Coordinates of C-alpha atoms in Angstrom, one line a residue:
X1351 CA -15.4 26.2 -11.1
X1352 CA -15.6 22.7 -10.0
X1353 CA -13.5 21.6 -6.6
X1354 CA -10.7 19.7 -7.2
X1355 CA -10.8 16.2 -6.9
X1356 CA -7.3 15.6 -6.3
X1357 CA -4.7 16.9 -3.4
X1358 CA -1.3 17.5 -4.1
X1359 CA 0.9 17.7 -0.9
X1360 CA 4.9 18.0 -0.4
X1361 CA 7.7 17.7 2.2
X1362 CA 9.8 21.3 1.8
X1363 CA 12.5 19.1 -0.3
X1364 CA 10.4 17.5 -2.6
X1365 CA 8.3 21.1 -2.5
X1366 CA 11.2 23.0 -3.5
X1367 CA 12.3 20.7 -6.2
X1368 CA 9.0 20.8 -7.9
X1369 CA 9.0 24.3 -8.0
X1370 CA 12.9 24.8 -9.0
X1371 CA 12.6 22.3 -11.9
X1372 CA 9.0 20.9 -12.4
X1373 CA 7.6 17.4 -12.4
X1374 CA 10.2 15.0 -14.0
X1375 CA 9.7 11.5 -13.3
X1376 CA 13.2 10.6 -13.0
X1377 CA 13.8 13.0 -10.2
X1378 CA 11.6 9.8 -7.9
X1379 CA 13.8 7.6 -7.0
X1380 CA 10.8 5.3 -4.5
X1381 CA 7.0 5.3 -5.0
X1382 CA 5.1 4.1 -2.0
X1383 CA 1.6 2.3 -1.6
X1384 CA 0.0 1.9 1.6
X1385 CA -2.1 -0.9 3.5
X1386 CA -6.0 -0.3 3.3
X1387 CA -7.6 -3.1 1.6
X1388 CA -10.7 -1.9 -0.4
X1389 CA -9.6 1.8 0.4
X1390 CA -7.7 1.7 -3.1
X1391 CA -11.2 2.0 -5.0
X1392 CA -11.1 5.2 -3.9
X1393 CA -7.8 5.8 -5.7
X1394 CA -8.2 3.6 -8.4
X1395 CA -8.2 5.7 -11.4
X1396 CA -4.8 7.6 -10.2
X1397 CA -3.1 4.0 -10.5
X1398 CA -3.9 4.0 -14.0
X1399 CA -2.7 7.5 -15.3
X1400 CA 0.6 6.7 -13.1
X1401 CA 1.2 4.0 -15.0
X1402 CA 0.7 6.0 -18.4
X1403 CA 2.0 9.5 -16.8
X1404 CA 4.9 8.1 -14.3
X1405 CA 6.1 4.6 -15.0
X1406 CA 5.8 4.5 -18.9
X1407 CA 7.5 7.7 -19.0
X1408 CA 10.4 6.7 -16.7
X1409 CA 13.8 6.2 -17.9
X1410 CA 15.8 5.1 -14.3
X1411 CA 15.1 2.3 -12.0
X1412 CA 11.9 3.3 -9.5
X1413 CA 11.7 1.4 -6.2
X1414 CA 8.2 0.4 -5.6
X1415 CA 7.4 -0.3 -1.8
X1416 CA 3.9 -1.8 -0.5
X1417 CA 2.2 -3.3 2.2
X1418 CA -0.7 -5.1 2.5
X1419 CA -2.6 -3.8 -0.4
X1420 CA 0.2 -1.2 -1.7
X1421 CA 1.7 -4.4 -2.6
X1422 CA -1.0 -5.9 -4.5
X1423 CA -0.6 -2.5 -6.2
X1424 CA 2.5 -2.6 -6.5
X1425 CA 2.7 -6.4 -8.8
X1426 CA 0.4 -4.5 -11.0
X1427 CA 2.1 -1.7 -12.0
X1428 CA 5.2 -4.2 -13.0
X1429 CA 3.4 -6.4 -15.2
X1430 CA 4.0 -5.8 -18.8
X1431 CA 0.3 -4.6 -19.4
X1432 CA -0.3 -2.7 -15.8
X1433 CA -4.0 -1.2 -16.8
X1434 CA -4.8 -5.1 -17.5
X1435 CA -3.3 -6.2 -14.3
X1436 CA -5.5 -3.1 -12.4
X1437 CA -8.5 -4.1 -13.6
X1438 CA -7.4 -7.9 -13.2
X1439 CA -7.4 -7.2 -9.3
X1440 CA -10.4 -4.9 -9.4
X1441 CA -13.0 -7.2 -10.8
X1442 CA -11.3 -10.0 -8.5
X1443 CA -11.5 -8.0 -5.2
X1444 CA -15.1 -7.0 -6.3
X1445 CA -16.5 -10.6 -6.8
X1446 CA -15.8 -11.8 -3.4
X1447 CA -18.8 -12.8 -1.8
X1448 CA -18.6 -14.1 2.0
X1449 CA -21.1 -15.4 4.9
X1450 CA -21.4 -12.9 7.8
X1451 CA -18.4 -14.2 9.3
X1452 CA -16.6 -16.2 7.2
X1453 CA -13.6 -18.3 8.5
X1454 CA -9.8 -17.1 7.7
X1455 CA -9.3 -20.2 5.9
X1456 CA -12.1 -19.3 3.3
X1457 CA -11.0 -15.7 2.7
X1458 CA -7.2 -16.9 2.4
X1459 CA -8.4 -19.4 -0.6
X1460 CA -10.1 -16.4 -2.2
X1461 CA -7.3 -14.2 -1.6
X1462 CA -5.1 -16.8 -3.1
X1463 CA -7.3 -17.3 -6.5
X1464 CA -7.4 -13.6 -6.5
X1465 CA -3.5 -13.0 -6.7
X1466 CA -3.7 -15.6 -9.6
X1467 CA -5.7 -14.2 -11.4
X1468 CA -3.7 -10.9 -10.9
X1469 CA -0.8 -12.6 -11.4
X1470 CA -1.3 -15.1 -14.3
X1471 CA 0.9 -18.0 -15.3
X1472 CA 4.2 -16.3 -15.2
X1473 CA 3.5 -13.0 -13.2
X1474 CA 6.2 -13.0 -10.6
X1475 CA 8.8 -13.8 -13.4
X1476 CA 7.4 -10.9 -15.2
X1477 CA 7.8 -8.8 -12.3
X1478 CA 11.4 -9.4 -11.8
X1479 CA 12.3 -8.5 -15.4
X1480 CA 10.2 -5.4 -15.8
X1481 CA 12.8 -2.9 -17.0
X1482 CA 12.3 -0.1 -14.5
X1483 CA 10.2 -1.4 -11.9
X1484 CA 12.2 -3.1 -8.5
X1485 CA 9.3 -4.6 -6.4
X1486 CA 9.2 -4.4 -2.4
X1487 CA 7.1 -6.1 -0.7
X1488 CA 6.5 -5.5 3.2
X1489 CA 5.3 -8.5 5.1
X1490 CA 5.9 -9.5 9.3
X1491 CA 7.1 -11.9 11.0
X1492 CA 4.8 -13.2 13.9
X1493 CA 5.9 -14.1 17.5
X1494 CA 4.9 -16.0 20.1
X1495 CA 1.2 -15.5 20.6
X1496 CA 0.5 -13.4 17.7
X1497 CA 2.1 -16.6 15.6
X1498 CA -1.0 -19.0 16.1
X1499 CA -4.1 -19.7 14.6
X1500 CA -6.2 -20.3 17.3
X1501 CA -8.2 -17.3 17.5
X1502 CA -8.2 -16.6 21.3
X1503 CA -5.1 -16.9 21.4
X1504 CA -3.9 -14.5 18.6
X1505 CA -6.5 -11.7 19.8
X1506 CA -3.9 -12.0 23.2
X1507 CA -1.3 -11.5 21.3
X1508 CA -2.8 -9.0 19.3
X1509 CA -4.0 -7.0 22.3
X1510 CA -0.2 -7.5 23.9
X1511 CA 1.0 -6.0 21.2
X1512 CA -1.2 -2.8 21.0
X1513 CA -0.9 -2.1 24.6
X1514 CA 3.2 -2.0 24.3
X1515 CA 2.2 0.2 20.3
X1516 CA 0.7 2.8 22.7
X1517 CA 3.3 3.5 24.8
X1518 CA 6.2 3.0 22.0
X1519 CA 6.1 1.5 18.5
X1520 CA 9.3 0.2 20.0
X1521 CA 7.9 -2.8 21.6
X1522 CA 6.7 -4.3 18.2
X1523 CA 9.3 -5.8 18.2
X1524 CA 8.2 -8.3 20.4
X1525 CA 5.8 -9.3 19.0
X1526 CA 6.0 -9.0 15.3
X1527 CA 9.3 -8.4 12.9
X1528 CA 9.8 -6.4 9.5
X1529 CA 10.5 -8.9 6.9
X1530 CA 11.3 -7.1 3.1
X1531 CA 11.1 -8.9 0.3
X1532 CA 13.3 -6.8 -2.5
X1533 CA 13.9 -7.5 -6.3
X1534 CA 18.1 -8.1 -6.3
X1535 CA 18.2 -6.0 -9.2
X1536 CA 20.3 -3.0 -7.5
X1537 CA 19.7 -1.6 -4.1
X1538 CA 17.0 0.3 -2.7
X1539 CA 17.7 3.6 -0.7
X1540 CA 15.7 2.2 2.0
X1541 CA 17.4 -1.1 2.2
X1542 CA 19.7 1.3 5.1
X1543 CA 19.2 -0.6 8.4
X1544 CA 18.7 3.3 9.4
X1545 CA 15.7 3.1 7.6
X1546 CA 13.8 0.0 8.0
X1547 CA 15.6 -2.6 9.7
X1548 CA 14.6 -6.0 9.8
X1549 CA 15.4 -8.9 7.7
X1550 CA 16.0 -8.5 3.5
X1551 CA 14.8 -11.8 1.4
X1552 CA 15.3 -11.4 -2.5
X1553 CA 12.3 -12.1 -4.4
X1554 CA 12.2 -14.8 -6.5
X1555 CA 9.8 -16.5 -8.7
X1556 CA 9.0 -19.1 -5.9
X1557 CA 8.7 -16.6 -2.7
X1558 CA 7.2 -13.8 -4.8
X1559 CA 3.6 -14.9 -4.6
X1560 CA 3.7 -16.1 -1.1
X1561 CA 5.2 -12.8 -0.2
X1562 CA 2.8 -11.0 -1.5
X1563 CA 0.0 -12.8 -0.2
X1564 CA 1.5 -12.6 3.3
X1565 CA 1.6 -9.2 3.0
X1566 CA -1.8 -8.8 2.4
X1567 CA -2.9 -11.4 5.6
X1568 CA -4.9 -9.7 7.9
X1569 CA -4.9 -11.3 11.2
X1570 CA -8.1 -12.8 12.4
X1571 CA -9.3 -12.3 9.0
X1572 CA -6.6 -14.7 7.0
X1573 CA -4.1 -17.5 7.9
X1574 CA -0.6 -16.6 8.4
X1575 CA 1.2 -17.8 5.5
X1576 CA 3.9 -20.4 6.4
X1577 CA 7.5 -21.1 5.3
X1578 CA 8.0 -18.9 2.9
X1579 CA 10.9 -19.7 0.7
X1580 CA 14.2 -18.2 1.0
X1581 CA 13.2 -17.0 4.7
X1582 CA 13.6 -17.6 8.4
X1583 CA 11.0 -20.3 9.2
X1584 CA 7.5 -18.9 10.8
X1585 CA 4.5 -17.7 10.5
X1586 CA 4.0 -14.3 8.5
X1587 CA 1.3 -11.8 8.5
X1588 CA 0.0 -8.6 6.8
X1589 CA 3.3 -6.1 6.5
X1590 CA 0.8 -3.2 7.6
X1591 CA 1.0 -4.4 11.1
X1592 CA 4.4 -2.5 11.4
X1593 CA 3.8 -0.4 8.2
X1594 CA 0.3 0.6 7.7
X1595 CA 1.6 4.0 6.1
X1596 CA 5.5 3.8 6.7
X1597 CA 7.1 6.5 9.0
X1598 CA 10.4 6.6 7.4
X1599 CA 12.0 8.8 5.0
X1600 CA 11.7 6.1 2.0
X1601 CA 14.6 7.6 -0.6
X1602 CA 17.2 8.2 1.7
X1603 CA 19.0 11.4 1.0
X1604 CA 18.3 11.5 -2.4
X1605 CA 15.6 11.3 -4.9
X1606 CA 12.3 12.0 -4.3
X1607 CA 8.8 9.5 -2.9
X1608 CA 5.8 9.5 -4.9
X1609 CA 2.8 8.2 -2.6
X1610 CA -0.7 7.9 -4.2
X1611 CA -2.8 7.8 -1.3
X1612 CA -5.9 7.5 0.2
X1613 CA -5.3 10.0 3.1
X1614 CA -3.5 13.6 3.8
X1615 CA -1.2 11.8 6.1
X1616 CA 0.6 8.4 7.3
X1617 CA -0.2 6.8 10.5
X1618 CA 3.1 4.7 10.7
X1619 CA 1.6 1.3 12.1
X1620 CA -1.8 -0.9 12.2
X1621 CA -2.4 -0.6 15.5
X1622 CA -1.5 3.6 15.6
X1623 CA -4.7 3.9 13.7
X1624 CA -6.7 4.6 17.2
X1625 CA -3.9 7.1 18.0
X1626 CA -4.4 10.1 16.6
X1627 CA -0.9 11.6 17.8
X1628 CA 0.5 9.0 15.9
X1629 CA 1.5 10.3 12.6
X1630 CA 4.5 10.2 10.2
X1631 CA 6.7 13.7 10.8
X1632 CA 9.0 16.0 8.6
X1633 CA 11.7 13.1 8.8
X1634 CA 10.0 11.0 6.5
X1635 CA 7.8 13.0 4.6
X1636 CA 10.9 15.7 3.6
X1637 CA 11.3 14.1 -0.2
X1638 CA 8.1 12.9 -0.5
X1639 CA 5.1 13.9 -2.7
X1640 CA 1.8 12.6 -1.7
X1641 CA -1.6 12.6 -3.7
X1642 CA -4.8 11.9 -2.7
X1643 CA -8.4 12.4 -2.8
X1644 CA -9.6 16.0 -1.6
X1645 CA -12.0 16.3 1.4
X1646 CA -14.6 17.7 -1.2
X1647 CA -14.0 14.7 -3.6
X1648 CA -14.4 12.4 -0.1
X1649 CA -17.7 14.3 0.8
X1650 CA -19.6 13.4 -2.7
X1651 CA -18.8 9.4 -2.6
X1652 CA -21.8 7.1 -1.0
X1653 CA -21.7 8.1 2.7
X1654 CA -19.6 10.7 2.5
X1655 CA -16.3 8.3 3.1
X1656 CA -14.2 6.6 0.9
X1657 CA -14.6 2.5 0.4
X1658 CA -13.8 -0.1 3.7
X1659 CA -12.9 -3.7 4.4
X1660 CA -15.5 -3.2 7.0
X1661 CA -18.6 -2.6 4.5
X1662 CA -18.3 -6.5 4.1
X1663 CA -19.9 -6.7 7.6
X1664 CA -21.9 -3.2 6.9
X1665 CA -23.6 -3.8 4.2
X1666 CA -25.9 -6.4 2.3
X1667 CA -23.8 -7.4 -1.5
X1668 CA -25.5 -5.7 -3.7
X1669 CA -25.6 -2.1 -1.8
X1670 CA -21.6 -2.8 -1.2
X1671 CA -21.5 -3.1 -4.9
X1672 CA -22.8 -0.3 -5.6
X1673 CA -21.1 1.8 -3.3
X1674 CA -17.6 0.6 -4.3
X1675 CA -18.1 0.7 -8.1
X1676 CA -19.4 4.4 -7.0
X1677 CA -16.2 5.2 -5.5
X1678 CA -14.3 3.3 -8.5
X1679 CA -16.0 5.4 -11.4
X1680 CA -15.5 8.5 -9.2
X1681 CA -11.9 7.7 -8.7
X1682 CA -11.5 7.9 -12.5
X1683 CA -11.1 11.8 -11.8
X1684 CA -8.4 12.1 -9.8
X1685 CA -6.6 10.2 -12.6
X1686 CA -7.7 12.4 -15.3
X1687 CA -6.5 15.5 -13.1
X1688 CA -3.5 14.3 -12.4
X1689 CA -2.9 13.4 -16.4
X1690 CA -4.0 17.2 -16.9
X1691 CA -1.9 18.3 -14.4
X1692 CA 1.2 16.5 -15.9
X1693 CA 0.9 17.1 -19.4
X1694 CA -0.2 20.9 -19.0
X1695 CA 3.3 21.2 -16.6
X1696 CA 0.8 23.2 -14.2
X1697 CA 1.6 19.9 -11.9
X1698 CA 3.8 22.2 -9.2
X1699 CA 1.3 25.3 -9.0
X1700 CA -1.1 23.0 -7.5
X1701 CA 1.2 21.4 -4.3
X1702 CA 0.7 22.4 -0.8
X1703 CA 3.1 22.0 1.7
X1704 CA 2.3 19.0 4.7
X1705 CA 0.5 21.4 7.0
X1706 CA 3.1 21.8 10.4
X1707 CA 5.9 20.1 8.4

């Protein structure tokens, strides 16, 4: 029999409610997507049977939270047609084509064309009136040194900021701030200060865009985005910077978190990625239900390891190419397992519980 291409894990909440009474779509009341950039062509092909075998089939409102990338995600599945709006941003992110080291202001004009494209002439209208959907979208706030464009001086405030991360995610604070952008229509569970505090902005039509693009703004790679309406004046950045994976228990105390990801676990900030003691605990992964590739499924894409922001730099166009529309045909299969899995009701045989949790 072949290995399984897909993982199923599960907090001991969200693993005993699968197992008392199955996979019901209405029992998630968040699902979650993370920053990674080009990671999501590894998980590609999940995003498309969750919008057929999870959204469609939804009858309750479902709070969709993303930084960075997860909220690129995140517009797609609430467009009216979300397999269109998936491969919209697929064959977008693919046709980028940069020199070695192309300035921020070049890959924050493509970025920009791209979420058009994505979006389309009425996209973040369409967004706030799909009827189940309630976008999230995660962006920060940049201080001080972190809040300019001059390169040296943002790599100090950068580096200021990962010396405080190491010795407590605390001192972000100093340097950048949560901003969440959040459709009015009703209130998310983790809208609770006790949850993620920072400062709420309602979407609307004008800020959606913006919002979402900040969100995605890498620093070093992409300019701040500036003045983004109905917010505190500044300069805002990529929300993975404080939420690369989120480290907080998404759905409060009730309802369940659906997180198609890329990893078996959450590293809770950008710069915790070169901590490995730095991962999310039982708090916030109780009520949640994570998917994502299996190692074996990881072990037969191109180099063993799942697609990269960094194989711009590693590799020549066309190899990159056809690496990443490797990892996006492969990714096809952990979509069709998961439909399987759902329509079969065999969904809750195959979860594991968060090793240590």
């Amino acid at each position: 029999m072949a290995a399984h291409a897909l993982r199923i894990l599960a907090g001991p909440t969200a693993l005993h409610n699968l197992r008392t009474h199955g996979f019901d779509p209405d029992a998630f009341a968040v699902m979650a997507g993370a920053s990674g950039s080009a990671k999501w062509f590894s998980i590609g092909g999940l995003d498309r049977a969750l919008a057929t075998h999870f959204v469609a089939r939804r009858h309750s409102p479902l709070f969709v939270i993303g930084s960075s990338i997860g909220a690129w995600r995140a517009c797609c599945h609430a467009m009216p047609d979300p397999l269109a709006a998936l491969d919209r941003l697929e064959e977008a992110y693919l046709a980028q084509t940069y020199d070695a080291r192309p300035a921020p202001a070049q890959v924050t004009e493509t970025s920009r064309g791209i979420l058009r494209h994505v979006l389309g002439d009425d996209g973040a209208g369409q967004a706030l009136r799909h009827p189940t959907i309630r976008l999230n979208v995660v962006v920060a706030r940049a201080r001080h040194m972190a809040a300019s464009e001059t390169p040296w001086v943002q790599q100090l405030g950068l580096l200021v900021a990962a010396l405080g991360n190491a010795v407590s995610r605390r001192t972000l604070g100093l340097t950048f701030e949560r901003v969440l952008f959040h459709d009015p229509r009703g209130r998310a569970p983790f809208l609770d200060p006790d949850i993620l505090p920072g400062e709420t902005v309602p979407l609307t039509r004008d800020n959606l865009a913006p919002a979402v693009l900040a969100s995605g703004a890498v620093p070093l790679v992409l300019e701040g985005v500036r003045e983004i309406p109905g917010a505190m004046p500044g300069i805002y950045r990529d929300g993975g910077i404080i939420d690369y994976h989120f480290d907080s228990p998404l759905s409060g105390e009730d309802g369940l978190v659906l997180y198609p990801h890329f990893y078996p676990h959450l590293v809770p900030g950008w710069f915790d990625k070169v901590l490995p003691w730095r991962r999310a605990g039982r708090r916030a992964l109780d009520r949640t239900v994570l998917l994502c590739p299996s190692a074996s499924f990881v072990a037969g894409l191109p180099g063993g390891r799942i697609p990269d922001r960094k194989d711009f730099q590693a590799f020549e166009a066309e190899e990159r190419l056809r690496r990443w529309r490797t990892a996006i045909a492969a990714a096809r299969r952990l979509g069709d397992e998961f439909a399987e899995l759902v329509d079969t009701g065999t969904l809750p045989g195959r979860v594991e519980p968060f090793p240590g949790i």
